[in-house]
Amino acid sequence: MNAPASPAVQTYDATGATPVMQQFFEMKARHPDALIFFRMGDFYELFFDDAYKAAAALGISQTFRGTHNGQPIPMAGVPQHAAEAYLSKLIRMGFKVAVCEQMEDPAEAKKRGSKSVVRRDIVRVVTPGTLTEDGLLDARGANRLAAVAVRAGQAAVAAVELSTGEVECFLVAKDAVAAILAALAPSETLVADRLLSDDQLSQTLKICGGLIQPMPSALSEPQASETRVKRLYGVDTLDGFGGLSPAEIGALGLIAAHLEMTQAGKLPALRAPRRAAEADVMAIDPATRSSLEIDRTQGGDRSGSLLACIDRTVTAGGARMLASRLARPLLDPHAIDARLDAVEWFVDHRSLRERLREVLKGAGDMARALSRLALGRGGPRDLGCLKDGLKTGEKLAGMVGGSGDPLSPPPAELEAALKALTPSLREGLSRLLDRLETGLGPDLPALARDGGFVAAGVRPELDQARALRDDSRRVVAALETRLCQESGVPLKIRHNGVLGYFVEATAGKADPLFQPPLNATFIHRQTLANQVRFTTVELADLDARIAQAAERALAMEVAAFEDWRAEAVALAEPIQLAAEALAKLDVAAALAEWAEDAGAVRPTVDRSLAFDARAARHPVVEAAVKRAGDPYTPNDCRLDAAGEAGARLSIVTGPNMAGKSTFLRQNALLAILAQSGCYVPAKSLRLGVVDRLFSRVGAGDDLARGRSTFMMEMVETAAILTQASPRSLVILDEIGRGTATYDGLAIAWACAEALHDVNRCRALFATHYHELATLETRLAHVSNLSLRAKEWNGDLVFLHEAAPGPADRSYGVQVAKLAGVPPQVVARAKEVLDRLESKTESPAKLDELPLFAASAPFNPAGAPVMAAPSRTDAALEDLDVDGMSPREALEALYRLKALLKA
């Protein structure tokens, strides 16, 4: 998602510029690589090269306004009220945008002199990884900013979700960076510029997607990074974070530097870094994630993925937590069982689960609301979100705590969540909830400056100012009626930000107001095309009193908002814990709901090397099949890397379309679900923890790097053979298919032997090379499985059953027929296949096959039968085409047509 390529950063000569343009040049010099959204009244304007880029990207008009050094100034603009939509589009296209706001009211600027310019400054720099606004984010998806640092051969990946305050840090080997970034799926990745010269790391960053943001290498130096991280967290030492390594400090330092630059000095409410090592989560490389379609299909859509299939969450925070769990399955059986205990408890308490899910729907997204408040972008609605979330948590704690089942108390994970949701156990949260419930009114605006959000009776002085303001409005209405009666002219009293209150009459009715005696009362202010505007001494005095009352009321409301905002930010940690607790309850209840809908069961996860699935189903395919009204055929799969309870390697054969790829993916997804703490669609599953999951399913090329489909297949296969351990699970589909028959067979054979003898991992190996079936008798821990199909009345029927033993054939010609290949091609293919499979022909003599000759019928002995020329052929042979007149040619054509019909 890199921004469109552009020439070197443009520099500007500010000599002779107007004061406003000088402000623009100053902002541009501070952020030369960003588009400057320059606030001017109700618009954000873009100038010079920024205008050209924005106009092309957004499809808006590009005009010219004024001159600079004798040249017209290119300009484009977007309205302030619609700026969020335009920002979103620019960010998705990879642009960086610096927002330059007016820092004072024009009236304040005029106090410094009539020609003074409104003071402006950059309030934030918007990049893909630093979004916090709901309108710019996917509520159910995370938006992470990641950073990669390498120190002394050790790599670290740090990630922050600025919209929720979540911070994570991973210390890994360099070759494991790809798996971590693929799991995090960051929108933006920071990397020291010197690391981009490392080809392996550079390619990893490109594969994992998101905007790659090079940073000066000095920003990742440990000493400078430590200082910035301390400043970010407001601490004197990092010892409380658990002895961060130099690489981890460097990665966090890049994030701290980026946040300082983009947030214009505002400190976000961040949680302490949650550290994880390479051994804490299942490693899944980008190619495997893509082929298994865990959270996105290969087309990039959420619909059709595993996540979309099982997601029954009712809150945004719960949806994000479920996605995170699926992206990073655990390796610790005890931690996995803790999650499964929570799901099982909700499965057993169905009635309570249904009531809890209904209450959860009223919980807002507290984590993101808190982040906006901390960064100064929040409003009264965000305070309302905190109030609703805390109130919901309090209600849920009472519901679950009072479930009245002493024999089945909530498991540890749910107990911890309920404790975090009980405000009475945290004095600060209880006090904040009371103040927000009492102080906030029923209708909350998005921005504090809009006012009207403080409830009546909370602040007497505010009520008095509001009464004066509202009474004055009634006085305005009475004054309007009196002026109409005294003048005999139909008029209205209106208000705008420039003139304040004024009397308006239509141009055709305004003449009496210019004549004595009315001109002594009505003072002319402005003439428009269809209206004329006046004021009176009485109206001007009333305008001043109303403005003062309204300003006082608004100032008091803004002060109340700032008090509540500061109190909420001071309680950031318990609020974040409460938000996380709501998400945990939602995920556990949602997974129980899905388990009941899908007939899923609790898996047994231990430290063995077994994989024993009974009557297992592919969750996504089963859902699609059921929607079509068809049954799904479950299958067993038994593997054991130790070779005790099952084969280490299963060779899977069968026809195309029989379900081999589905069978392979199905078992890989079972491992992901089980280690994520989910129930699994099967009769039973016993799983020894899988440390790395590898999938080589499907074909694809990488033309940008000059790699063919077969080359990509070999690169991915090489990664599997060099990284898989006895605790890994590998699924391979049709290795060797992209090259010559014997080359492919040799490669597939050697790979199967290596997986069995060297890697010694659990593996499913689908192939059309039936010769591999003999490995069952050659190697100690190999079995054959086949997806069954039968021919019935000349048609092929797929049974989708995985049964012991190899397939007898691949039925490729029959599948070609089903696919709609022209009948003559299918017939020709069958002829060639029959000849290849005949005992008298050797497969080694493939060069003798007349593959490029015209098709001719075969007699039983295999010799071609030469057909006698037809009457049409003979007539064509006799024609003297060169000596024929047009009329003779037409007559010959009719004769030939008659012969064809004969």
mmCIF file of N, CA and C in Angstrom, residues 177-249:
data_model
loop_
_atom_site.group_PDB
_atom_site.id
_atom_site.type_symbol
_atom_site.label_atom_id
_atom_site.label_comp_id
_atom_site.label_asym_id
_atom_site.label_seq_id
_atom_site.Cartn_x
_atom_site.Cartn_y
_atom_site.Cartn_z
ATOM 1 N N VAL A 177 10.438 -13.306 11.409
ATOM 2 C CA VAL A 177 9.756 -12.012 11.339
ATOM 3 C C VAL A 177 8.518 -12.102 10.450
ATOM 4 N N ALA A 178 8.630 -12.844 9.344
ATOM 5 C CA ALA A 178 7.504 -12.944 8.400
ATOM 6 C C ALA A 178 6.268 -13.511 9.075
ATOM 7 N N ALA A 179 6.435 -14.565 9.882
ATOM 8 C CA ALA A 179 5.280 -15.200 10.528
ATOM 9 C C ALA A 179 4.617 -14.250 11.524
ATOM 10 N N ILE A 180 5.418 -13.485 12.274
ATOM 11 C CA ILE A 180 4.858 -12.547 13.250
ATOM 12 C C ILE A 180 4.120 -11.414 12.542
ATOM 13 N N LEU A 181 4.731 -10.845 11.505
ATOM 14 C CA LEU A 181 4.069 -9.759 10.786
ATOM 15 C C LEU A 181 2.796 -10.252 10.097
ATOM 16 N N ALA A 182 2.834 -11.481 9.589
ATOM 17 C CA ALA A 182 1.634 -12.030 8.956
ATOM 18 C C ALA A 182 0.509 -12.182 9.972
ATOM 19 N N ALA A 183 0.863 -12.543 11.209
ATOM 20 C CA ALA A 183 -0.151 -12.677 12.255
ATOM 21 C C ALA A 183 -0.700 -11.323 12.683
ATOM 22 N N LEU A 184 0.172 -10.328 12.772
ATOM 23 C CA LEU A 184 -0.254 -8.995 13.203
ATOM 24 C C LEU A 184 -1.022 -8.263 12.111
ATOM 25 N N ALA A 185 -0.667 -8.504 10.848
ATOM 26 C CA ALA A 185 -1.289 -7.821 9.695
ATOM 27 C C ALA A 185 -1.325 -6.317 9.907
ATOM 28 N N PRO A 186 -0.162 -5.673 10.094
ATOM 29 C CA PRO A 186 -0.155 -4.226 10.372
ATOM 30 C C PRO A 186 -0.573 -3.402 9.157
ATOM 31 N N SER A 187 -1.175 -2.253 9.426
ATOM 32 C CA SER A 187 -1.510 -1.323 8.349
ATOM 33 C C SER A 187 -0.284 -0.533 7.917
ATOM 34 N N GLU A 188 0.677 -0.416 8.827
ATOM 35 C CA GLU A 188 1.887 0.364 8.562
ATOM 36 C C GLU A 188 3.040 -0.260 9.342
ATOM 37 N N THR A 189 4.176 -0.399 8.706
ATOM 38 C CA THR A 189 5.341 -0.997 9.363
ATOM 39 C C THR A 189 6.522 -0.044 9.283
ATOM 40 N N LEU A 190 7.085 0.277 10.433
ATOM 41 C CA LEU A 190 8.263 1.144 10.518
ATOM 42 C C LEU A 190 9.510 0.272 10.504
ATOM 43 N N VAL A 191 10.515 0.694 9.780
ATOM 44 C CA VAL A 191 11.757 -0.079 9.719
ATOM 45 C C VAL A 191 12.915 0.885 9.501
ATOM 46 N N ALA A 192 14.021 0.640 10.204
ATOM 47 C CA ALA A 192 15.219 1.462 10.017
ATOM 48 C C ALA A 192 15.679 1.333 8.573
ATOM 49 N N ASP A 193 16.000 2.458 7.934
ATOM 50 C CA ASP A 193 16.300 2.441 6.500
ATOM 51 C C ASP A 193 17.456 1.516 6.142
ATOM 52 N N ARG A 194 18.405 1.326 7.067
ATOM 53 C CA ARG A 194 19.544 0.460 6.749
ATOM 54 C C ARG A 194 19.118 -0.995 6.579
ATOM 55 N N LEU A 195 18.004 -1.384 7.219
ATOM 56 C CA LEU A 195 17.552 -2.774 7.128
ATOM 57 C C LEU A 195 16.939 -3.093 5.775
ATOM 58 N N LEU A 196 16.543 -2.068 5.020
ATOM 59 C CA LEU A 196 15.951 -2.320 3.711
ATOM 60 C C LEU A 196 16.962 -2.839 2.709
ATOM 61 N N SER A 197 18.238 -2.725 3.034
ATOM 62 C CA SER A 197 19.265 -3.301 2.157
ATOM 63 C C SER A 197 19.393 -4.808 2.348
ATOM 64 N N ASP A 198 18.770 -5.337 3.395
ATOM 65 C CA ASP A 198 18.729 -6.784 3.628
ATOM 66 C C ASP A 198 17.627 -7.360 2.751
ATOM 67 N N ASP A 199 18.013 -8.106 1.704
ATOM 68 C CA ASP A 199 17.031 -8.590 0.732
ATOM 69 C C ASP A 199 15.950 -9.446 1.380
ATOM 70 N N GLN A 200 16.352 -10.338 2.289
ATOM 71 C CA GLN A 200 15.378 -11.231 2.919
ATOM 72 C C GLN A 200 14.342 -10.439 3.711
ATOM 73 N N LEU A 201 14.801 -9.493 4.525
ATOM 74 C CA LEU A 201 13.889 -8.714 5.338
ATOM 75 C C LEU A 201 13.039 -7.791 4.463
ATOM 76 N N SER A 202 13.641 -7.234 3.443
ATOM 77 C CA SER A 202 12.906 -6.341 2.545
ATOM 78 C C SER A 202 11.767 -7.087 1.858
ATOM 79 N N GLN A 203 12.020 -8.306 1.388
ATOM 80 C CA GLN A 203 10.979 -9.096 0.740
ATOM 81 C C GLN A 203 9.907 -9.505 1.742
ATOM 82 N N THR A 204 10.328 -9.801 2.967
ATOM 83 C CA THR A 204 9.362 -10.148 4.009
ATOM 84 C C THR A 204 8.386 -9.012 4.240
ATOM 85 N N LEU A 205 8.895 -7.790 4.318
ATOM 86 C CA LEU A 205 8.047 -6.632 4.555
ATOM 87 C C LEU A 205 7.046 -6.437 3.416
ATOM 88 N N LYS A 206 7.501 -6.652 2.195
ATOM 89 C CA LYS A 206 6.609 -6.477 1.044
ATOM 90 C C LYS A 206 5.514 -7.534 1.021
ATOM 91 N N ILE A 207 5.881 -8.773 1.365
ATOM 92 C CA ILE A 207 4.916 -9.876 1.339
ATOM 93 C C ILE A 207 3.815 -9.658 2.364
ATOM 94 N N CYS A 208 4.180 -9.112 3.520
ATOM 95 C CA CYS A 208 3.227 -8.997 4.620
ATOM 96 C C CYS A 208 2.255 -7.834 4.450
ATOM 97 N N GLY A 209 2.447 -6.997 3.452
ATOM 98 C CA GLY A 209 1.482 -5.957 3.140
ATOM 99 C C GLY A 209 1.579 -4.759 4.063
ATOM 100 N N GLY A 210 0.660 -3.799 3.859
ATOM 101 C CA GLY A 210 0.684 -2.566 4.634
ATOM 102 C C GLY A 210 1.711 -1.591 4.086
ATOM 103 N N LEU A 211 1.649 -0.353 4.565
ATOM 104 C CA LEU A 211 2.588 0.679 4.151
ATOM 105 C C LEU A 211 3.931 0.458 4.843
ATOM 106 N N ILE A 212 5.003 0.445 4.078
ATOM 107 C CA ILE A 212 6.353 0.322 4.648
ATOM 108 C C ILE A 212 6.911 1.732 4.812
ATOM 109 N N GLN A 213 7.219 2.102 6.039
ATOM 110 C CA GLN A 213 7.668 3.455 6.353
ATOM 111 C C GLN A 213 9.134 3.424 6.791
ATOM 112 N N PRO A 214 10.092 3.754 5.907
ATOM 113 C CA PRO A 214 11.503 3.794 6.330
ATOM 114 C C PRO A 214 11.734 4.911 7.350
ATOM 115 N N MET A 215 12.539 4.626 8.337
ATOM 116 C CA MET A 215 12.871 5.601 9.386
ATOM 117 C C MET A 215 14.383 5.731 9.476
ATOM 118 N N PRO A 216 14.895 6.909 9.858
ATOM 119 C CA PRO A 216 16.343 7.048 10.049
ATOM 120 C C PRO A 216 16.862 6.012 11.044
ATOM 121 N N SER A 217 17.945 5.359 10.699
ATOM 122 C CA SER A 217 18.467 4.282 11.545
ATOM 123 C C SER A 217 18.796 4.752 12.954
ATOM 124 N N ALA A 218 19.149 6.023 13.092
ATOM 125 C CA ALA A 218 19.503 6.544 14.412
ATOM 126 C C ALA A 218 18.328 6.454 15.385
ATOM 127 N N LEU A 219 17.103 6.452 14.874
ATOM 128 C CA LEU A 219 15.932 6.399 15.750
ATOM 129 C C LEU A 219 15.764 5.041 16.421
ATOM 130 N N SER A 220 16.439 4.011 15.893
ATOM 131 C CA SER A 220 16.335 2.687 16.504
ATOM 132 C C SER A 220 17.528 2.357 17.395
ATOM 133 N N GLU A 221 18.438 3.293 17.577
ATOM 134 C CA GLU A 221 19.567 3.057 18.480
ATOM 135 C C GLU A 221 19.055 2.905 19.910
ATOM 136 N N PRO A 222 19.541 1.909 20.655
ATOM 137 C CA PRO A 222 18.960 1.599 21.974
ATOM 138 C C PRO A 222 18.918 2.772 22.953
ATOM 139 N N GLN A 223 19.984 3.549 23.041
ATOM 140 C CA GLN A 223 20.024 4.604 24.049
ATOM 141 C C GLN A 223 18.975 5.684 23.768
ATOM 142 N N ALA A 224 18.938 6.165 22.504
ATOM 143 C CA ALA A 224 17.949 7.187 22.148
ATOM 144 C C ALA A 224 16.541 6.618 22.211
ATOM 145 N N SER A 225 16.400 5.348 21.814
ATOM 146 C CA SER A 225 15.087 4.717 21.852
ATOM 147 C C SER A 225 14.577 4.597 23.283
ATOM 148 N N GLU A 226 15.452 4.231 24.205
ATOM 149 C CA GLU A 226 15.049 4.093 25.602
ATOM 150 C C GLU A 226 14.516 5.412 26.144
ATOM 151 N N THR A 227 15.184 6.517 25.803
ATOM 152 C CA THR A 227 14.739 7.833 26.261
ATOM 153 C C THR A 227 13.345 8.155 25.741
ATOM 154 N N ARG A 228 13.111 7.865 24.463
ATOM 155 C CA ARG A 228 11.797 8.164 23.881
ATOM 156 C C ARG A 228 10.703 7.270 24.475
ATOM 157 N N VAL A 229 11.010 5.988 24.704
ATOM 158 C CA VAL A 229 10.008 5.088 25.272
ATOM 159 C C VAL A 229 9.659 5.520 26.698
ATOM 160 N N LYS A 230 10.656 5.931 27.473
ATOM 161 C CA LYS A 230 10.376 6.448 28.826
ATOM 162 C C LYS A 230 9.456 7.659 28.756
ATOM 163 N N ARG A 231 9.738 8.542 27.798
ATOM 164 C CA ARG A 231 8.917 9.743 27.649
ATOM 165 C C ARG A 231 7.494 9.378 27.227
ATOM 166 N N LEU A 232 7.367 8.383 26.370
ATOM 167 C CA LEU A 232 6.048 7.960 25.899
ATOM 168 C C LEU A 232 5.197 7.439 27.047
ATOM 169 N N TYR A 233 5.821 6.672 27.958
ATOM 170 C CA TYR A 233 5.073 6.078 29.069
ATOM 171 C C TYR A 233 5.109 6.937 30.326
ATOM 172 N N GLY A 234 5.911 8.001 30.316
ATOM 173 C CA GLY A 234 5.997 8.851 31.492
ATOM 174 C C GLY A 234 6.628 8.163 32.681
ATOM 175 N N VAL A 235 7.689 7.361 32.433
ATOM 176 C CA VAL A 235 8.359 6.619 33.503
ATOM 177 C C VAL A 235 9.844 6.983 33.510
ATOM 178 N N ASP A 236 10.507 6.669 34.621
ATOM 179 C CA ASP A 236 11.935 6.949 34.746
ATOM 180 C C ASP A 236 12.794 5.744 34.384
ATOM 181 N N THR A 237 12.184 4.568 34.362
ATOM 182 C CA THR A 237 12.938 3.362 34.040
ATOM 183 C C THR A 237 12.032 2.376 33.316
ATOM 184 N N LEU A 238 12.643 1.526 32.490
ATOM 185 C CA LEU A 238 11.887 0.503 31.772
ATOM 186 C C LEU A 238 11.950 -0.848 32.477
ATOM 187 N N ASP A 239 12.534 -0.883 33.668
ATOM 188 C CA ASP A 239 12.674 -2.147 34.387
ATOM 189 C C ASP A 239 11.324 -2.797 34.668
ATOM 190 N N GLY A 240 10.295 -1.971 34.849
ATOM 191 C CA GLY A 240 8.963 -2.510 35.133
ATOM 192 C C GLY A 240 8.356 -3.261 33.966
ATOM 193 N N PHE A 241 8.978 -3.154 32.777
ATOM 194 C CA PHE A 241 8.472 -3.848 31.594
ATOM 195 C C PHE A 241 9.153 -5.189 31.384
ATOM 196 N N GLY A 242 10.016 -5.578 32.319
ATOM 197 C CA GLY A 242 10.553 -6.938 32.274
ATOM 198 C C GLY A 242 11.852 -7.122 31.540
ATOM 199 N N GLY A 243 12.766 -6.187 31.614
ATOM 200 C CA GLY A 243 14.089 -6.391 31.020
ATOM 201 C C GLY A 243 14.055 -6.506 29.506
ATOM 202 N N LEU A 244 13.636 -5.453 28.841
ATOM 203 C CA LEU A 244 13.561 -5.457 27.381
ATOM 204 C C LEU A 244 14.953 -5.575 26.775
ATOM 205 N N SER A 245 15.066 -6.352 25.699
ATOM 206 C CA SER A 245 16.343 -6.506 24.995
ATOM 207 C C SER A 245 16.614 -5.255 24.151
ATOM 208 N N PRO A 246 17.873 -5.038 23.714
ATOM 209 C CA PRO A 246 18.166 -3.880 22.855
ATOM 210 C C PRO A 246 17.317 -3.863 21.581
ATOM 211 N N ALA A 247 17.058 -5.036 21.000
ATOM 212 C CA ALA A 247 16.246 -5.066 19.780
ATOM 213 C C ALA A 247 14.813 -4.640 20.082
ATOM 214 N N GLU A 248 14.252 -5.101 21.201
ATOM 215 C CA GLU A 248 12.885 -4.714 21.564
ATOM 216 C C GLU A 248 12.808 -3.216 21.847
ATOM 217 N N ILE A 249 13.804 -2.682 22.554
ATOM 218 C CA ILE A 249 13.825 -1.238 22.834
ATOM 219 C C ILE A 249 13.915 -0.460 21.531
#
